Amino acid sequence: MSTQRHRRGIRGHVPSGQIESGRSVVASSLARSLIVVTLVLTVLLPAAAQGPEGYGAPHLFALPTSTTTRQFGMGGVSTCVEDIGFPNPAFAGMLQGSQGGVRMSCTQFDNDGLKLTGTQAWYAMPIGEGEGMQFLGFKLDSDRGAIMTPAGALPGTVEETDLALHYGRRLSDRWLVGVGVSPVLETKTQLFNPANGSVLSFSKSEANLGGRVGALYQMDDDGFVGFVFDWYTEDVRFQAPPMPAPQTFDFTSTEWALGVSRRIADNVIGAIEWMELKSEDGALRSKSEGLHFGVEYEAAPGVAVRAGSNDGSLSLGAGCSRDDWVVNYAYIKDWNDDAVGAAFGGSNTHQLEIGGYW
């Protein structure tokens, strides 16, 4: 009996070296799993920000920060240059007739990255003496392009849909004010699993309360001090591994810009502006700010060329007007690079605008 027990003991015994080896394999597997989870949890969303605060990346390329193509070529100023399809609602108080048009932007990021396409349409009309309204719509979408993350490049997409209504009124010879609301302001960003194409992480937002106010002080025919302020609350849903279900956040988004434009020579107009965009929910925050400035030179009657700096990024533009029509083109290198460059890479943006007066 003792011999049989001894033999069974030999057959059932696991050498201590094999036990230690098995523990090492398990520990190594757990370590790799923890590393993968950590990388996934720290994936950079399209605002080069971690976690749900990256939901606002589309705002940087859509209606909340959009401006006219003329001003886009002048460094992206938005508050203080009288123009067609204006972003400052106070300019609606200066309308003398109806106007409308369409504006298209294409942003191609480097290294086979995202390609963003933005389309904006507007219509504006006077509704009384010193009063006017403007309707705007904006659609931003992208193809599925590479976004850099700590885990490497992952495919992703960006979307935004906006509708807005502006009202402006002249208070005196010098002062104008305006207000705007966006009944539709929705964003969506997604990152995908490169192996099977499934959604790896996403954020969706929808504005539910807020608006825009604008003000102008008219120094002369071509000189303005302009101010715009946005305030919105946004419901944000965010999910990333290993979350079993989406989490909901209540972000407050604010944007303000202050600018000055002036004719500095018979055929030269200059403008300068400071802009800040911020979103926060408690300790979760994202922020983008910068200086915009540029000039426009009238090379011939109805023909102008432009140049400027959009928060350090070079902008160029040109345009022509004939009878009641205007066509403008603008280009910017590395648009919003300080906010999205780490995730998206460098970029080239081309914008074309066609508008008419009647």
XYZ file of C-alpha atoms in Angstrom, residues 20-309:
290
model
C 6.577 29.198 -10.638
C 6.619 29.156 -14.462
C 2.810 28.969 -14.574
C 2.498 31.853 -12.136
C 4.887 33.866 -14.288
C 2.796 33.209 -17.403
C -0.409 34.254 -15.631
C 1.243 37.391 -14.237
C 2.630 38.273 -17.645
C -0.812 37.797 -19.228
C -2.435 39.990 -16.576
C 0.239 42.648 -17.082
C -0.359 42.681 -20.833
C -4.113 42.948 -20.254
C -3.638 45.861 -17.866
C -1.401 47.611 -20.384
C -3.978 47.184 -23.154
C -6.804 48.452 -20.927
C -4.693 51.423 -19.843
C -3.905 52.314 -23.440
C -7.556 52.062 -24.446
C -8.654 54.181 -21.517
C -6.129 56.882 -22.417
C -6.998 56.972 -26.116
C -6.936 60.540 -27.369
C -10.268 61.630 -28.753
C -10.276 64.089 -31.655
C -9.586 67.179 -29.577
C -6.263 65.749 -28.431
C -7.976 65.535 -25.044
C -8.548 62.410 -22.973
C -11.996 61.063 -22.255
C -15.383 62.736 -22.701
C -14.002 66.280 -22.757
C -12.889 65.602 -26.333
C -16.506 65.707 -27.517
C -16.154 69.370 -28.568
C -13.556 68.766 -31.288
C -16.122 69.190 -34.119
C -17.019 72.663 -32.777
C -13.571 73.855 -33.857
C -14.411 73.143 -37.506
C -18.148 73.875 -37.578
C -20.674 76.650 -36.947
C -19.652 77.647 -33.375
C -16.318 78.966 -34.716
C -17.100 79.410 -38.417
C -16.600 82.679 -40.250
C -16.937 83.960 -43.793
C -14.432 82.934 -46.464
C -13.290 86.537 -46.793
C -12.461 86.671 -43.081
C -11.085 83.124 -43.133
C -8.407 84.382 -45.501
C -7.736 87.271 -43.106
C -6.721 84.988 -40.248
C -10.170 83.729 -39.308
C -11.562 86.874 -37.660
C -15.310 86.629 -37.075
C -16.584 89.586 -35.072
C -15.743 92.853 -36.749
C -15.750 92.798 -40.589
C -18.980 93.583 -42.438
C -19.493 90.729 -44.889
C -21.957 88.331 -46.458
C -22.994 85.386 -44.280
C -21.755 87.070 -41.082
C -21.163 85.149 -37.801
C -21.795 88.199 -35.556
C -25.613 88.534 -35.331
C -25.349 92.284 -34.722
C -24.556 92.767 -38.426
C -28.164 91.782 -39.202
C -29.095 95.286 -38.052
C -27.189 96.711 -41.058
C -28.972 94.731 -43.787
C -30.231 96.860 -46.684
C -31.496 93.918 -48.763
C -31.643 90.131 -48.882
C -28.565 87.981 -49.336
C -27.724 84.290 -49.375
C -25.116 81.800 -50.401
C -23.237 78.605 -49.771
C -19.776 77.942 -48.348
C -17.778 74.709 -48.561
C -14.600 73.692 -46.734
C -12.331 70.684 -47.184
C -9.669 69.869 -44.567
C -7.257 67.049 -45.394
C -5.050 65.885 -42.548
C -1.578 64.460 -43.140
C -0.492 60.819 -43.120
C -3.706 59.473 -44.662
C -5.669 61.059 -41.841
C -9.202 62.375 -41.688
C -10.774 64.350 -44.496
C -13.313 66.820 -43.105
C -15.993 68.347 -45.321
C -18.021 71.290 -44.073
C -21.002 72.755 -45.925
C -22.753 75.930 -44.791
C -25.736 77.729 -46.289
C -27.345 80.985 -45.183
C -30.087 83.451 -46.007
C -30.435 86.939 -44.512
C -33.046 89.683 -44.940
C -34.086 92.979 -43.382
C -37.362 92.878 -41.447
C -37.681 96.569 -40.681
C -35.735 99.778 -40.354
C -32.455 98.859 -38.685
C -33.567 95.255 -38.093
C -32.704 91.982 -39.793
C -32.606 88.203 -39.512
C -30.285 85.474 -40.759
C -30.826 81.712 -41.066
C -27.804 79.398 -41.119
C -27.268 75.675 -41.527
C -24.020 73.740 -41.215
C -23.132 70.099 -41.833
C -19.716 68.684 -40.953
C -18.711 65.097 -41.649
C -15.626 63.060 -42.435
C -14.457 59.861 -44.019
C -12.956 57.171 -41.779
C -9.368 58.313 -41.287
C -6.439 57.656 -38.983
C -6.316 59.336 -35.568
C -3.162 59.028 -33.501
C -3.576 57.653 -29.967
C -1.173 56.289 -27.329
C -2.133 52.847 -28.651
C -1.185 53.852 -32.205
C -3.238 55.062 -35.150
C -6.920 54.127 -35.003
C -9.623 54.815 -37.599
C -12.179 57.437 -36.575
C -14.903 59.803 -37.777
C -16.185 63.264 -36.827
C -19.657 64.741 -37.399
C -21.639 67.865 -36.501
C -25.035 69.279 -37.493
C -26.034 72.894 -36.749
C -29.011 75.126 -37.411
C -29.068 78.726 -36.194
C -31.199 81.855 -36.293
C -29.757 85.372 -35.837
C -31.521 88.664 -35.136
C -29.816 92.051 -35.193
C -30.920 95.612 -34.436
C -29.346 99.045 -34.740
C -29.633 101.021 -31.523
C -27.995 104.244 -32.724
C -25.616 105.605 -35.347
C -22.758 103.848 -33.550
C -24.195 100.810 -31.737
C -25.748 97.555 -32.944
C -26.678 94.424 -30.995
C -27.755 90.925 -31.967
C -28.841 87.585 -30.557
C -28.757 84.056 -31.952
C -30.057 80.622 -31.043
C -29.159 77.152 -32.325
C -32.157 74.818 -31.972
C -29.996 72.055 -33.447
C -26.374 71.615 -32.326
C -25.258 67.983 -32.314
C -21.831 66.336 -32.505
C -20.533 62.791 -32.775
C -17.011 61.358 -32.744
C -16.088 57.677 -33.017
C -12.999 55.488 -32.872
C -13.108 52.033 -34.458
C -11.419 48.703 -33.860
C -8.970 48.334 -36.789
C -9.345 44.545 -36.726
C -13.103 44.190 -37.191
C -14.429 47.729 -37.698
C -16.571 47.753 -34.553
C -16.972 50.957 -32.521
C -14.232 51.115 -29.891
C -15.243 54.403 -28.258
C -17.620 57.264 -29.005
C -18.925 60.587 -27.740
C -22.205 62.244 -28.696
C -23.412 65.669 -27.638
C -26.590 67.684 -27.978
C -27.083 71.305 -26.919
C -30.240 71.916 -24.913
C -30.051 75.495 -23.618
C -28.156 78.626 -24.595
C -27.542 81.162 -27.307
C -25.250 83.782 -28.835
C -25.092 87.527 -28.275
C -23.194 90.012 -30.409
C -22.410 93.701 -30.286
C -20.848 96.232 -32.653
C -19.492 99.717 -32.261
C -19.236 101.361 -35.680
C -16.352 103.811 -35.800
C -16.779 104.620 -39.523
C -17.944 102.959 -42.746
C -15.235 100.277 -42.615
C -14.241 100.361 -38.958
C -15.853 98.254 -36.224
C -15.235 96.960 -32.740
C -17.062 93.643 -32.522
C -17.863 91.227 -29.700
C -19.493 87.764 -29.730
C -20.324 85.538 -26.760
C -21.788 82.002 -26.845
C -23.108 80.038 -23.879
C -24.584 76.536 -24.161
C -25.258 73.547 -21.951
C -24.647 70.233 -23.697
C -25.619 66.681 -22.821
C -22.692 64.385 -23.627
C -22.762 60.585 -23.801
C -19.393 58.837 -23.739
C -18.336 55.199 -23.794
C -14.969 53.438 -24.050
C -13.700 50.021 -22.921
C -14.181 48.585 -20.367
C -17.321 50.666 -19.626
C -20.368 48.353 -19.717
C -22.644 51.242 -20.749
C -22.335 54.900 -21.869
C -21.824 57.549 -19.211
C -23.639 60.903 -19.327
C -22.040 64.294 -18.670
C -23.404 67.839 -18.465
C -20.921 70.185 -20.135
C -21.163 73.951 -20.290
C -19.578 75.465 -23.392
C -18.616 79.116 -23.747
C -16.994 81.024 -26.561
C -16.094 84.673 -26.728
C -14.268 86.789 -29.264
C -13.342 90.465 -29.366
C -12.016 92.137 -32.507
C -11.315 95.425 -34.261
C -11.248 96.226 -37.977
C -10.185 99.463 -39.659
C -9.304 100.805 -43.096
C -5.582 101.511 -42.762
C -5.083 102.776 -46.328
C -7.314 103.628 -49.291
C -7.198 100.032 -50.522
C -6.226 98.125 -47.350
C -8.390 96.881 -44.470
C -6.870 95.290 -41.382
C -8.448 93.301 -38.554
C -7.327 91.693 -35.297
C -9.226 89.485 -32.825
C -8.834 87.277 -29.773
C -10.993 84.137 -29.435
C -11.490 81.576 -26.665
C -13.590 78.379 -26.702
C -14.001 76.369 -23.494
C -16.046 73.345 -22.359
C -16.184 72.014 -18.810
C -18.026 69.667 -16.476
C -16.425 69.803 -13.048
C -12.802 68.689 -13.357
C -13.277 67.710 -17.019
C -12.181 70.645 -19.181
C -10.992 71.477 -22.672
C -9.935 74.855 -23.985
C -8.831 76.433 -27.250
C -7.777 80.048 -27.680
C -5.761 82.180 -30.040
C -5.069 85.435 -31.835
C -6.450 86.048 -35.331
C -5.304 88.905 -37.533
C -4.997 89.751 -41.200
C -5.272 92.278 -44.009
C -7.181 92.658 -47.268
C -5.696 94.478 -50.248
C -7.957 95.663 -53.064
C -5.775 94.986 -56.084
C -8.353 96.245 -58.600
C -12.019 97.262 -58.504
C -13.916 94.211 -57.325
C -10.761 92.107 -56.849
C -9.064 91.559 -53.479
C -6.283 89.429 -52.017
C -5.884 88.571 -48.335
C -3.384 87.179 -45.850
C -3.306 86.596 -42.132
C -2.486 84.423 -39.145
